[in-house]
Coordinates of C-alpha atoms and ligand atoms in Angstrom, one line a residue:
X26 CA 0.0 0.0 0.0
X27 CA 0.9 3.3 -0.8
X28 CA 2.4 5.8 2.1
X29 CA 1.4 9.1 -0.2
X30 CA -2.3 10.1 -0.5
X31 CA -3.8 9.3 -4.5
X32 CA -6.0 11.8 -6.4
X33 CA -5.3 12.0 -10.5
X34 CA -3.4 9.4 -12.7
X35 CA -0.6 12.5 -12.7
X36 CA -0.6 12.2 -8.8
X37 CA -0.8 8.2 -9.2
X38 CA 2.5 8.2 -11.0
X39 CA 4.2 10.5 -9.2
X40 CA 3.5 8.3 -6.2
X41 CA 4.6 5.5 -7.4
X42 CA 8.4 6.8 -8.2
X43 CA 8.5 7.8 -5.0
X44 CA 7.2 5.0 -3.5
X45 CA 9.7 3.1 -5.5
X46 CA 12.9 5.7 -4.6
X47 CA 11.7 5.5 -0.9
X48 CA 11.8 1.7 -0.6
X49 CA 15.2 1.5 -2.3
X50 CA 16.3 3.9 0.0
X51 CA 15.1 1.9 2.7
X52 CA 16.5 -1.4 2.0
X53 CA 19.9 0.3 1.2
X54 CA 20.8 1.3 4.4
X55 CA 17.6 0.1 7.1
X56 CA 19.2 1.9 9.8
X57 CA 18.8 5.3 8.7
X58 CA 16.0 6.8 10.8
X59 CA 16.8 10.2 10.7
X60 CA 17.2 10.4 7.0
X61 CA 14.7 8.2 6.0
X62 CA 12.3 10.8 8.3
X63 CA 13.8 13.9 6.3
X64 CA 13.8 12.0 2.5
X65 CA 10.0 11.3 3.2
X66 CA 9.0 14.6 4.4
X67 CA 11.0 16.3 1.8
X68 CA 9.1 13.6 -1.0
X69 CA 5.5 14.7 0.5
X70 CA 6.1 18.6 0.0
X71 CA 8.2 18.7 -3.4
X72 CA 5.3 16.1 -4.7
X73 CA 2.8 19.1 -6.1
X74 CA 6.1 20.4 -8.3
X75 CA 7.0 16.7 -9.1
X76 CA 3.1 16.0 -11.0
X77 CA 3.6 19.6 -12.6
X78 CA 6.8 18.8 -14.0
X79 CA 7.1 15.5 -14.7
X80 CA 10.6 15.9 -16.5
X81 CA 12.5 16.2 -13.3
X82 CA 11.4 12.1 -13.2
X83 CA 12.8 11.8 -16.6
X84 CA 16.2 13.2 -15.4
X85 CA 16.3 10.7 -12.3
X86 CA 16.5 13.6 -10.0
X87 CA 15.0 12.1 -6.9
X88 CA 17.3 9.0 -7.3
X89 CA 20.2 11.5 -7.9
X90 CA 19.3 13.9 -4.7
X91 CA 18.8 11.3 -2.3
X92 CA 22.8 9.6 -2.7
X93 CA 25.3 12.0 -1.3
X94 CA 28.0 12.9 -3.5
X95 CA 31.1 11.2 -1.4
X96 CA 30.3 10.2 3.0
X97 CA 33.4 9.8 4.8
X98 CA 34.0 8.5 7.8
X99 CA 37.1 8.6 9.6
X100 CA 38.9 7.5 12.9
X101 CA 39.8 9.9 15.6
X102 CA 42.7 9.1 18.2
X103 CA 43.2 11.4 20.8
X104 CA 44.9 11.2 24.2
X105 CA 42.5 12.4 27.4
X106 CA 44.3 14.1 30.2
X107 CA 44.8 11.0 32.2
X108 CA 47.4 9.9 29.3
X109 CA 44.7 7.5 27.8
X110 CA 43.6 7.2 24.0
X111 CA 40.8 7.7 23.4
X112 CA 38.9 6.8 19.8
X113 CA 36.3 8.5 18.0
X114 CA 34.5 8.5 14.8
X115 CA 34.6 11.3 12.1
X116 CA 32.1 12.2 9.8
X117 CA 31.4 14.1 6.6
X118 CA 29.1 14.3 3.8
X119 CA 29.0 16.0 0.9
X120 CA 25.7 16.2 0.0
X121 CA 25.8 18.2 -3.2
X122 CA 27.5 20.5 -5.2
X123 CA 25.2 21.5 -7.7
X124 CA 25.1 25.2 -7.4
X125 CA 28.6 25.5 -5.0
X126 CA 30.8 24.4 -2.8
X127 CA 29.8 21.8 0.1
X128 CA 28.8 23.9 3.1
X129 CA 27.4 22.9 6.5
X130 CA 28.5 22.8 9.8
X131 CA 30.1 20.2 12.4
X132 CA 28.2 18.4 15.4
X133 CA 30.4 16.7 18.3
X134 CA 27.4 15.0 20.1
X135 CA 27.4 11.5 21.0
X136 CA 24.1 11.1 19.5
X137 CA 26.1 11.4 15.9
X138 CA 25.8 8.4 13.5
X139 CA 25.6 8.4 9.9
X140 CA 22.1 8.9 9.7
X141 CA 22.1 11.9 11.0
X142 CA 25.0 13.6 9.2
X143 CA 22.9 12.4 6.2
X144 CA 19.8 13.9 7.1
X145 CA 21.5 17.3 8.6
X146 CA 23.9 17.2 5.0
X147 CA 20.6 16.5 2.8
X148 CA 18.3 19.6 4.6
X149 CA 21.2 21.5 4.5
X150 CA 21.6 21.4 0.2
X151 CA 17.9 23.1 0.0
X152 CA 18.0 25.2 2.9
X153 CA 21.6 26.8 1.1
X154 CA 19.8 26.7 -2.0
X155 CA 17.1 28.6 -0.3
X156 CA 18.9 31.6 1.1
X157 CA 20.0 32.8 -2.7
X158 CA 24.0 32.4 -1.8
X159 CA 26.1 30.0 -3.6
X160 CA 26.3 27.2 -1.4
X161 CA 26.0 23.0 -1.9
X162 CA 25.3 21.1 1.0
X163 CA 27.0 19.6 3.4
X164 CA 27.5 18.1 6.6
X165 CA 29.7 16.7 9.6
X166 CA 30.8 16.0 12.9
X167 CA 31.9 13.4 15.4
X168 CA 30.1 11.4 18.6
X169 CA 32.7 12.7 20.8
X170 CA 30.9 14.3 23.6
X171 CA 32.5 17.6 24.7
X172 CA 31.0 17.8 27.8
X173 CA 32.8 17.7 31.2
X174 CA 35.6 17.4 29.1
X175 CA 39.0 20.3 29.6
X176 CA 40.1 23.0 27.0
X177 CA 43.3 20.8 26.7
X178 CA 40.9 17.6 25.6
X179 CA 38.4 19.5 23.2
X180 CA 41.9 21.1 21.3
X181 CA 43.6 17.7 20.9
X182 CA 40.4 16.5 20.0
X183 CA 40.2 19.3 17.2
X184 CA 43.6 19.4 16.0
X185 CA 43.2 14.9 15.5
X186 CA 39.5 15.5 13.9
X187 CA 41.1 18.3 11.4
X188 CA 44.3 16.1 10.6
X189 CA 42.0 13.8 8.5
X190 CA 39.0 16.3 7.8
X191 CA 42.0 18.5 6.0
X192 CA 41.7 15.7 2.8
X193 CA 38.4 16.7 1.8
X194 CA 37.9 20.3 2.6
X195 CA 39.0 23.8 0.9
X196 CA 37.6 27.2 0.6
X197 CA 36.4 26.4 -3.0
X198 CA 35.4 22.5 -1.6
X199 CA 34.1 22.2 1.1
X200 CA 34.0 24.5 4.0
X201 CA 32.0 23.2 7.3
X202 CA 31.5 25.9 10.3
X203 CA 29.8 24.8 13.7
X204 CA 26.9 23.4 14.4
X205 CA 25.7 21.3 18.2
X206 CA 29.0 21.2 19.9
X207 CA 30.8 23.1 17.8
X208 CA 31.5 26.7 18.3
X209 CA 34.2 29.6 18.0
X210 CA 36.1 27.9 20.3
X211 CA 36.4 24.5 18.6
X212 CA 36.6 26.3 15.2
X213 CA 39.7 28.3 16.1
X214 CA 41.9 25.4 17.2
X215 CA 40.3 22.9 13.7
X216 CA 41.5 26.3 12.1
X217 CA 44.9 26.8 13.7
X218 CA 45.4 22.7 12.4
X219 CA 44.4 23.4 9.1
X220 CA 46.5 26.4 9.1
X221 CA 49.4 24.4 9.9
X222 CA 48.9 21.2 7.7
X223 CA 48.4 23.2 4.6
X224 CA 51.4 26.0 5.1
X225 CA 49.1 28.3 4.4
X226 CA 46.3 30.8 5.5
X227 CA 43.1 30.0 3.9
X228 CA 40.7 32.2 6.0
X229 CA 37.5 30.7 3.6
X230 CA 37.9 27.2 5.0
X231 CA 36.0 27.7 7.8
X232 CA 33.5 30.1 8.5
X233 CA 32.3 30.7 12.2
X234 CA 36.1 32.2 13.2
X235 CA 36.5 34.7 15.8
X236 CA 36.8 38.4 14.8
X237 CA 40.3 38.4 15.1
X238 CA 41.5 36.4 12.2
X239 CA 38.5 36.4 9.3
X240 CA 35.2 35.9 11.6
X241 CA 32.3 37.8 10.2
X242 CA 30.8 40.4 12.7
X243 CA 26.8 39.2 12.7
X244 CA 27.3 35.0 12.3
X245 CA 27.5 34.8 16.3
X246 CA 24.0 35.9 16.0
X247 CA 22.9 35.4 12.5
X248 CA 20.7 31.6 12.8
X249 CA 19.0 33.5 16.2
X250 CA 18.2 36.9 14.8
X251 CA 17.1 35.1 11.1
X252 CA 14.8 32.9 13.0
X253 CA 12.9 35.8 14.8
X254 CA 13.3 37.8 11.6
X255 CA 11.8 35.2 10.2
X256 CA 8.5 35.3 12.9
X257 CA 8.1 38.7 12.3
X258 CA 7.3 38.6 8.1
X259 CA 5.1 35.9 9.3
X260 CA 3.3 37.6 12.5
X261 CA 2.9 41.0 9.9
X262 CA 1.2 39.0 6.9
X263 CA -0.9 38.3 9.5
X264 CA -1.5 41.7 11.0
X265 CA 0.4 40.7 14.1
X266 CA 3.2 41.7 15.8
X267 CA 6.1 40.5 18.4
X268 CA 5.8 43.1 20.6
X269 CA 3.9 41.7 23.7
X270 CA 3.7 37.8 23.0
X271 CA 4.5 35.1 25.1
X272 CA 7.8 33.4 23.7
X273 CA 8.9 29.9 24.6
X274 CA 12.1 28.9 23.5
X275 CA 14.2 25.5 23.8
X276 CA 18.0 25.3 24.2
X277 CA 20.5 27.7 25.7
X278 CA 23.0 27.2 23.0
X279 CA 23.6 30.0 20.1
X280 CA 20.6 29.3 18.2
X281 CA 18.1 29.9 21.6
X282 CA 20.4 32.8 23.0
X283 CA 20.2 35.2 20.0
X284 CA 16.6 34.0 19.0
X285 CA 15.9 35.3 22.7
X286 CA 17.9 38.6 22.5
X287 CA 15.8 39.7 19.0
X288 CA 12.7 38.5 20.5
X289 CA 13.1 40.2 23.9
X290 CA 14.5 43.4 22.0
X291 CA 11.3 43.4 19.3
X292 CA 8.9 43.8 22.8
X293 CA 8.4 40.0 23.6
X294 CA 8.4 37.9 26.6
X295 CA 10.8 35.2 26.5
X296 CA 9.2 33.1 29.7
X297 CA 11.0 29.5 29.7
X298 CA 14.6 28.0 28.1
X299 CA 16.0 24.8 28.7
X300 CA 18.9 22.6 28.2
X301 CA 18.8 18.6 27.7
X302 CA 18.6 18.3 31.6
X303 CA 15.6 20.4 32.2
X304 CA 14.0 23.9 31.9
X305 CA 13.6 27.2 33.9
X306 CA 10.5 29.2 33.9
X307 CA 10.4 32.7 35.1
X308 CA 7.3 34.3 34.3
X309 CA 8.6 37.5 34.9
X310 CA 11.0 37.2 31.7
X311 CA 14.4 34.7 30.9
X312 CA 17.3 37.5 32.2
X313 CA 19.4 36.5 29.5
X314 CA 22.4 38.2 30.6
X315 CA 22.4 35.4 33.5
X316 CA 22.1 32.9 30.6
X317 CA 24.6 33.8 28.7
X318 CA 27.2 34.3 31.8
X319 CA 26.4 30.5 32.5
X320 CA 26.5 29.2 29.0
X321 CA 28.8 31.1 26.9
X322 CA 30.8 32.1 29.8
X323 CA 31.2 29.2 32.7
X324 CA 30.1 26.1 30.9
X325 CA 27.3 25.6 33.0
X326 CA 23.9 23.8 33.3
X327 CA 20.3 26.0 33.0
X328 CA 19.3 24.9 36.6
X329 CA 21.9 27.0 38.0
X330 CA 19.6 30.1 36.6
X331 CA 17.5 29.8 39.9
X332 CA 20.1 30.4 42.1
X333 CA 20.4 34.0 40.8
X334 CA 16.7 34.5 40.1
X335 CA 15.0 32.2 43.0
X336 CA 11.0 33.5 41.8
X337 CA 11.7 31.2 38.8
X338 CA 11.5 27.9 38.7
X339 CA 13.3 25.0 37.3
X340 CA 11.6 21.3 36.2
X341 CA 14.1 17.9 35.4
X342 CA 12.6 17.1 32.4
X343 CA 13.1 19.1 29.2
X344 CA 10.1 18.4 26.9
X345 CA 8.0 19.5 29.7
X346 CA 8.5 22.9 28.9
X347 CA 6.0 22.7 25.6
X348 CA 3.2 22.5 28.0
X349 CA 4.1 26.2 28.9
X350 CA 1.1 28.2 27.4
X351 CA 2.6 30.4 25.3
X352 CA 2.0 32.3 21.7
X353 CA 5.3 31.5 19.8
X354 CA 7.1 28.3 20.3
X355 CA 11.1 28.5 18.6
X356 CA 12.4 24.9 18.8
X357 CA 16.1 26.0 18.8
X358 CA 17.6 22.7 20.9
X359 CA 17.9 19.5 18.3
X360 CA 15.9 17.2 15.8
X361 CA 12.7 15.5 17.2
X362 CA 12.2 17.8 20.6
X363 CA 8.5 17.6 20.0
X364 CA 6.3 15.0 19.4
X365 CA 2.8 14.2 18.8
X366 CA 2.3 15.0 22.2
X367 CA 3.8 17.8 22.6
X368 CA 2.5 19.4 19.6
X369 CA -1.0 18.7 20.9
X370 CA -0.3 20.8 24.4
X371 CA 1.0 23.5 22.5
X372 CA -2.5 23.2 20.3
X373 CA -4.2 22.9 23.7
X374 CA -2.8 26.1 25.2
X375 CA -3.4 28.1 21.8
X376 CA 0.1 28.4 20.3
X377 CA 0.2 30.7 17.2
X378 CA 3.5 30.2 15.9
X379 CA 5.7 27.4 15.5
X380 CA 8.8 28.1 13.9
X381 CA 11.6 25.6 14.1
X382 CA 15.3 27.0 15.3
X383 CA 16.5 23.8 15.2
X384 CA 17.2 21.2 12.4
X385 CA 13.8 18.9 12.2
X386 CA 12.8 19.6 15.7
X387 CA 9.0 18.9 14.6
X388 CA 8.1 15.3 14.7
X389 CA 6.2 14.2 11.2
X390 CA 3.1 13.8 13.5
X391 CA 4.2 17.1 15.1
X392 CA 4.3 18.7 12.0
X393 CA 1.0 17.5 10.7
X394 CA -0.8 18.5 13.5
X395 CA 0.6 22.0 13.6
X396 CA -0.6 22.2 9.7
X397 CA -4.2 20.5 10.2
X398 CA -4.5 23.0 12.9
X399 CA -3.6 26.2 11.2
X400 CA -0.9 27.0 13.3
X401 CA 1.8 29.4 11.7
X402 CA 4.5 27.0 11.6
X403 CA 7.6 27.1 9.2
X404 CA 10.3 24.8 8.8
X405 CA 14.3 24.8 10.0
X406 CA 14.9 24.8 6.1
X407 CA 13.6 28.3 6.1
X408 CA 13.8 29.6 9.6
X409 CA 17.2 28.9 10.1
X410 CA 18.8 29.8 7.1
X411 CA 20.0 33.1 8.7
X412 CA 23.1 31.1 10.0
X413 CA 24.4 29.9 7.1
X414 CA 23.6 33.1 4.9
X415 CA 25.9 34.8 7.0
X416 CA 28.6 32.0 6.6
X417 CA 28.3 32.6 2.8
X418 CA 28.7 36.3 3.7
X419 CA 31.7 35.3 5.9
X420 CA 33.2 33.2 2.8
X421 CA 32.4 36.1 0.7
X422 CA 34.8 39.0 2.7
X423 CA 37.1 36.2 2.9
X424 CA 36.9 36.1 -0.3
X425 CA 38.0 40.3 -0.8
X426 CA 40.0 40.3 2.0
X427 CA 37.5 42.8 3.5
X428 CA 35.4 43.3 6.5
X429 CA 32.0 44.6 6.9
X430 CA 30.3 46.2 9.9
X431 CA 28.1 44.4 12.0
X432 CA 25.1 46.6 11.1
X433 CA 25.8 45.8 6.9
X434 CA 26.0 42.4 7.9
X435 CA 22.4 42.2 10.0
X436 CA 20.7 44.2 7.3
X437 CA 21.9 41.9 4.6
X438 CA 21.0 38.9 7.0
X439 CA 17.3 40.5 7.6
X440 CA 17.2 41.5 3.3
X441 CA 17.8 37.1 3.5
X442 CA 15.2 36.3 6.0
X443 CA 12.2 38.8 4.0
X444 CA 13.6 36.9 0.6
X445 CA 13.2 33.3 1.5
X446 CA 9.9 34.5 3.6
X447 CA 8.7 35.4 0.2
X448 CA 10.1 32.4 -1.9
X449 CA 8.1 29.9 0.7
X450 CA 4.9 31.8 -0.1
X451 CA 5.3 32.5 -3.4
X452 CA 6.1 28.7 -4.4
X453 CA 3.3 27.5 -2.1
X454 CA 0.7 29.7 -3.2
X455 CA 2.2 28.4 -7.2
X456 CA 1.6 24.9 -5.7
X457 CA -1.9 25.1 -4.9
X458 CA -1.0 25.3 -1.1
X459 CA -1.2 28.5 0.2
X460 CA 0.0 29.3 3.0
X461 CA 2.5 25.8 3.8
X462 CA 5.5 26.9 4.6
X463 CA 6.7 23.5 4.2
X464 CA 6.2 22.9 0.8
X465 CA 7.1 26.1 -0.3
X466 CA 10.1 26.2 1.5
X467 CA 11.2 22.9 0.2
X468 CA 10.0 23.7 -3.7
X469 CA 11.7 26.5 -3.9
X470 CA 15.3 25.0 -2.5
X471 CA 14.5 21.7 -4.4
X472 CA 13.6 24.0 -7.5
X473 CA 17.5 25.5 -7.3
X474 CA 19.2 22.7 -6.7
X475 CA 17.2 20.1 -9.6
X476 CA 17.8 22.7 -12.8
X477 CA 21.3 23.0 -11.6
X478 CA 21.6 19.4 -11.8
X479 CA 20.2 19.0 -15.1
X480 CA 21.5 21.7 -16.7
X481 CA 25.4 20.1 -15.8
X482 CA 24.3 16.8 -17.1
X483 CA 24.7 13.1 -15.4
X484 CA 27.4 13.8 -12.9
Ligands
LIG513 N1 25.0 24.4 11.4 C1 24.3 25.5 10.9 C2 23.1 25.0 10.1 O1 22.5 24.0 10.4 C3 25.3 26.5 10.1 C4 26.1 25.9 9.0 C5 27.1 26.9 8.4 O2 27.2 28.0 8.8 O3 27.7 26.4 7.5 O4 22.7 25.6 9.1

């Protein structure tokens, strides 16, 4: 039986090529969860543009899309500070190159497997495609767990991972920035090794780099601040506003943090974060300067907030926090975070706006619900595109050997956020779904991408 919904003998057909792809994809590698969730959600929303144009079948572009250019995996020694090796695995996949270079970031999380650098690598070639820059897609990372461990570790760690990565990357290859786990810190020292390795300095190999030596002023920032810039062209076609809503937000990592500091400086109240131990709750407002002096600063855990700020409170369990009534809900903490469940409470206690921070926070059944419901809700393919626009940016005065100011770059990054706003409506509204943010989203990325593909023939 089929998995897709039949109307015409157009819409039969298409349905059955994907059917066929999906299954193939399936029995190829079975283990594959994450990207077998992100192939089949990307297969139900590009489906309208598929039975419209039924050449992109012809051209085998589904079959094409769905294999990763080259997936590397790699070993990682690297000696603890008790004197001990210690082995890891490396990860990167090149997704595709159609209309540039790899791109996409690193996650060290122990959680890391090859299904999920697939599924991050294959989000991350429309979502690039998406924000207008020339960018493939891309994706890596490692299950070391960073956590608890010292500076000395996560450098040796870095300088091991980058002593293999250094094969397979280059400013006009491939160039990965941070992601969970990863952040300026971790990307100066797999810098410094590159650096060294090659003999030479090749700032565009990276993006993500502190100020110092080729960072861009504004990517700190950019994936928060696109996300909310994002909310707001969605709140005003709407005839709302920021200004006075109820914000909950997950995480405390960059994503949440600068998705806070917009939201909180647009008028909003930001009334619950979280980390993957649990969540505080102050209803008076998050004080994010506390946050950021415990999690950019000292490395520590969000229950610590409540020592500083005892009239909030904190709760052991971090998907609890999408029972919080609130009017916006920004997923910024990882893939899955809410589930059928979930999604129902947030329903319940008449959410408005579901906008994902995070890469495939929503659940399918999540996701459905949200869209049966009416709820505003746009995907991580648009919403957090801000992140790596600004890496392109980054790559691009990299490119000039110039530097722009912090304002150029955030107007440039909100110029981003109103463009792919308007892509996602404009190709759902040409799709005969108005208003899905999904399937435009994915359309116009998958739109990008296909004609590039074609146009440079079977490679
Ligand atoms: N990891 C981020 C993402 O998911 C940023 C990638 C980049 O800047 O290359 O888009």
């Amino acid at each position: 039986m089929s998995i897709f919904k039949t109307v015409s003998k157009e819409e039969e057909d298409v349905q059955r090529h994907l059917d066929e792809v999906f299954s193939k994809i399936q029995t190829r590698d079975p283990h594959e969860k994450e990207f077998h969730q992100a192939v089949l959600t990307f297969f139900k929303s590009i489906k309208p543009t598929l039975v419209k144009n039924p050449t992109y079948l012809e051209h085998q572009i589904l079959e094409r899309l769905t294999e990763p250019e080259r997936a590397i995996t790699f070993r990682v020694p690297w000696v603890d500070d008790n004197g001990k090796v210690q082995i890891n695995r490396g990860f990167r996949v090149q997704f595709n190159s159609a209309i540039g270079p790899y791109k996409g970031g690193l996650r060290f999380h122990p959680t890391v497997n090859m299904s999920i650098v697939k599924f991050l690598a294959f989000q991350q070639t429309f979502k690039n495609a998406l924000t207008g820059q020339p960018i493939g897609g891309g994706k890596g990372g490692s299950d070391f767990d960073p956590k608890g461990k010292s500076d000395g570790e996560i450098m040796r760690f870095c300088q091991s991972f980058m002593t293999e990565l250094v094969n397979y990357i280059g400013p006009h290859t491939d160039v990965p920035a941070g992601d969970i786990g990863v952040g300026a810190r971790e990307i100066g020292y797999l810098f410094g090794q590159y650096k060294r390795l090659r003999g030479s300095f090749e700032a565009g190999v990276l993006t993500g780099k502190g100020i110092g030596y080729g960072g861009s002023l504004g990517r700190k920032e950019a994936t928060g601040y696109g996300t909310v810039y994002f909310v707001q062209e969605m709140l005003k076609n709407e005839g709302h506003q920021l200004a006075g809503s109820k914000v909950v937000v997950s995480g405390s990592g960059n994503v949440s943090i600068y998705a806070m500091e917009k939201a909180i400086e647009l008028g909003a109240t930001v009334v619950a974060c979280s980390d993957s131990d649990g969540y505080v709750y102050d209803e008076a407002g998050i004080n994010l300067d506390t946050v950021k002096q415990l999690k950019e600063v000292e490395c520590r855990r969000i229950s610590d907030y409540v020592d500083s700020h005892p009239s909030a409170t904190y709760v052991e369990d971090c998907t609890g926090l999408w029972s919080i009534p609130c009017d916006i809900a920004l997923p910024c903490a990882t893939q899955n975070e809410i589930d059928e469940a979930a999604a129902k409470q947030l329903v319940k206690n008449g959410v408005k706006v579901v906008a994902e921070g995070a890469n495939m926070p929503s659940t399918p059944d999540a996701a459905e619900i949200f869209q049966e419901q009416d709820i505003l809700f746009a995907p991580a393919m648009a919403v957090n595109a801000g992140g790596v626009a600004v890496s392109s940016l980054e790559m691009a005065q990299n490119s000039t050997f110039s530097s722009w100011s912090f304002q150029e770059v955030d107007e440039k990054l909100h110029e981003i956020m109103k463009n792919i706003y308007q892509s996602c409506i404009e190709a759902a509204e040409a799709h005969g779904e108005p208003g899905n943010f999904s399937v435009g989203a994915t359309i116009a990325g998958f739109t990008k991408v296909a004609d590039a593909m074609i146009a440079q023939g079977a490679v």
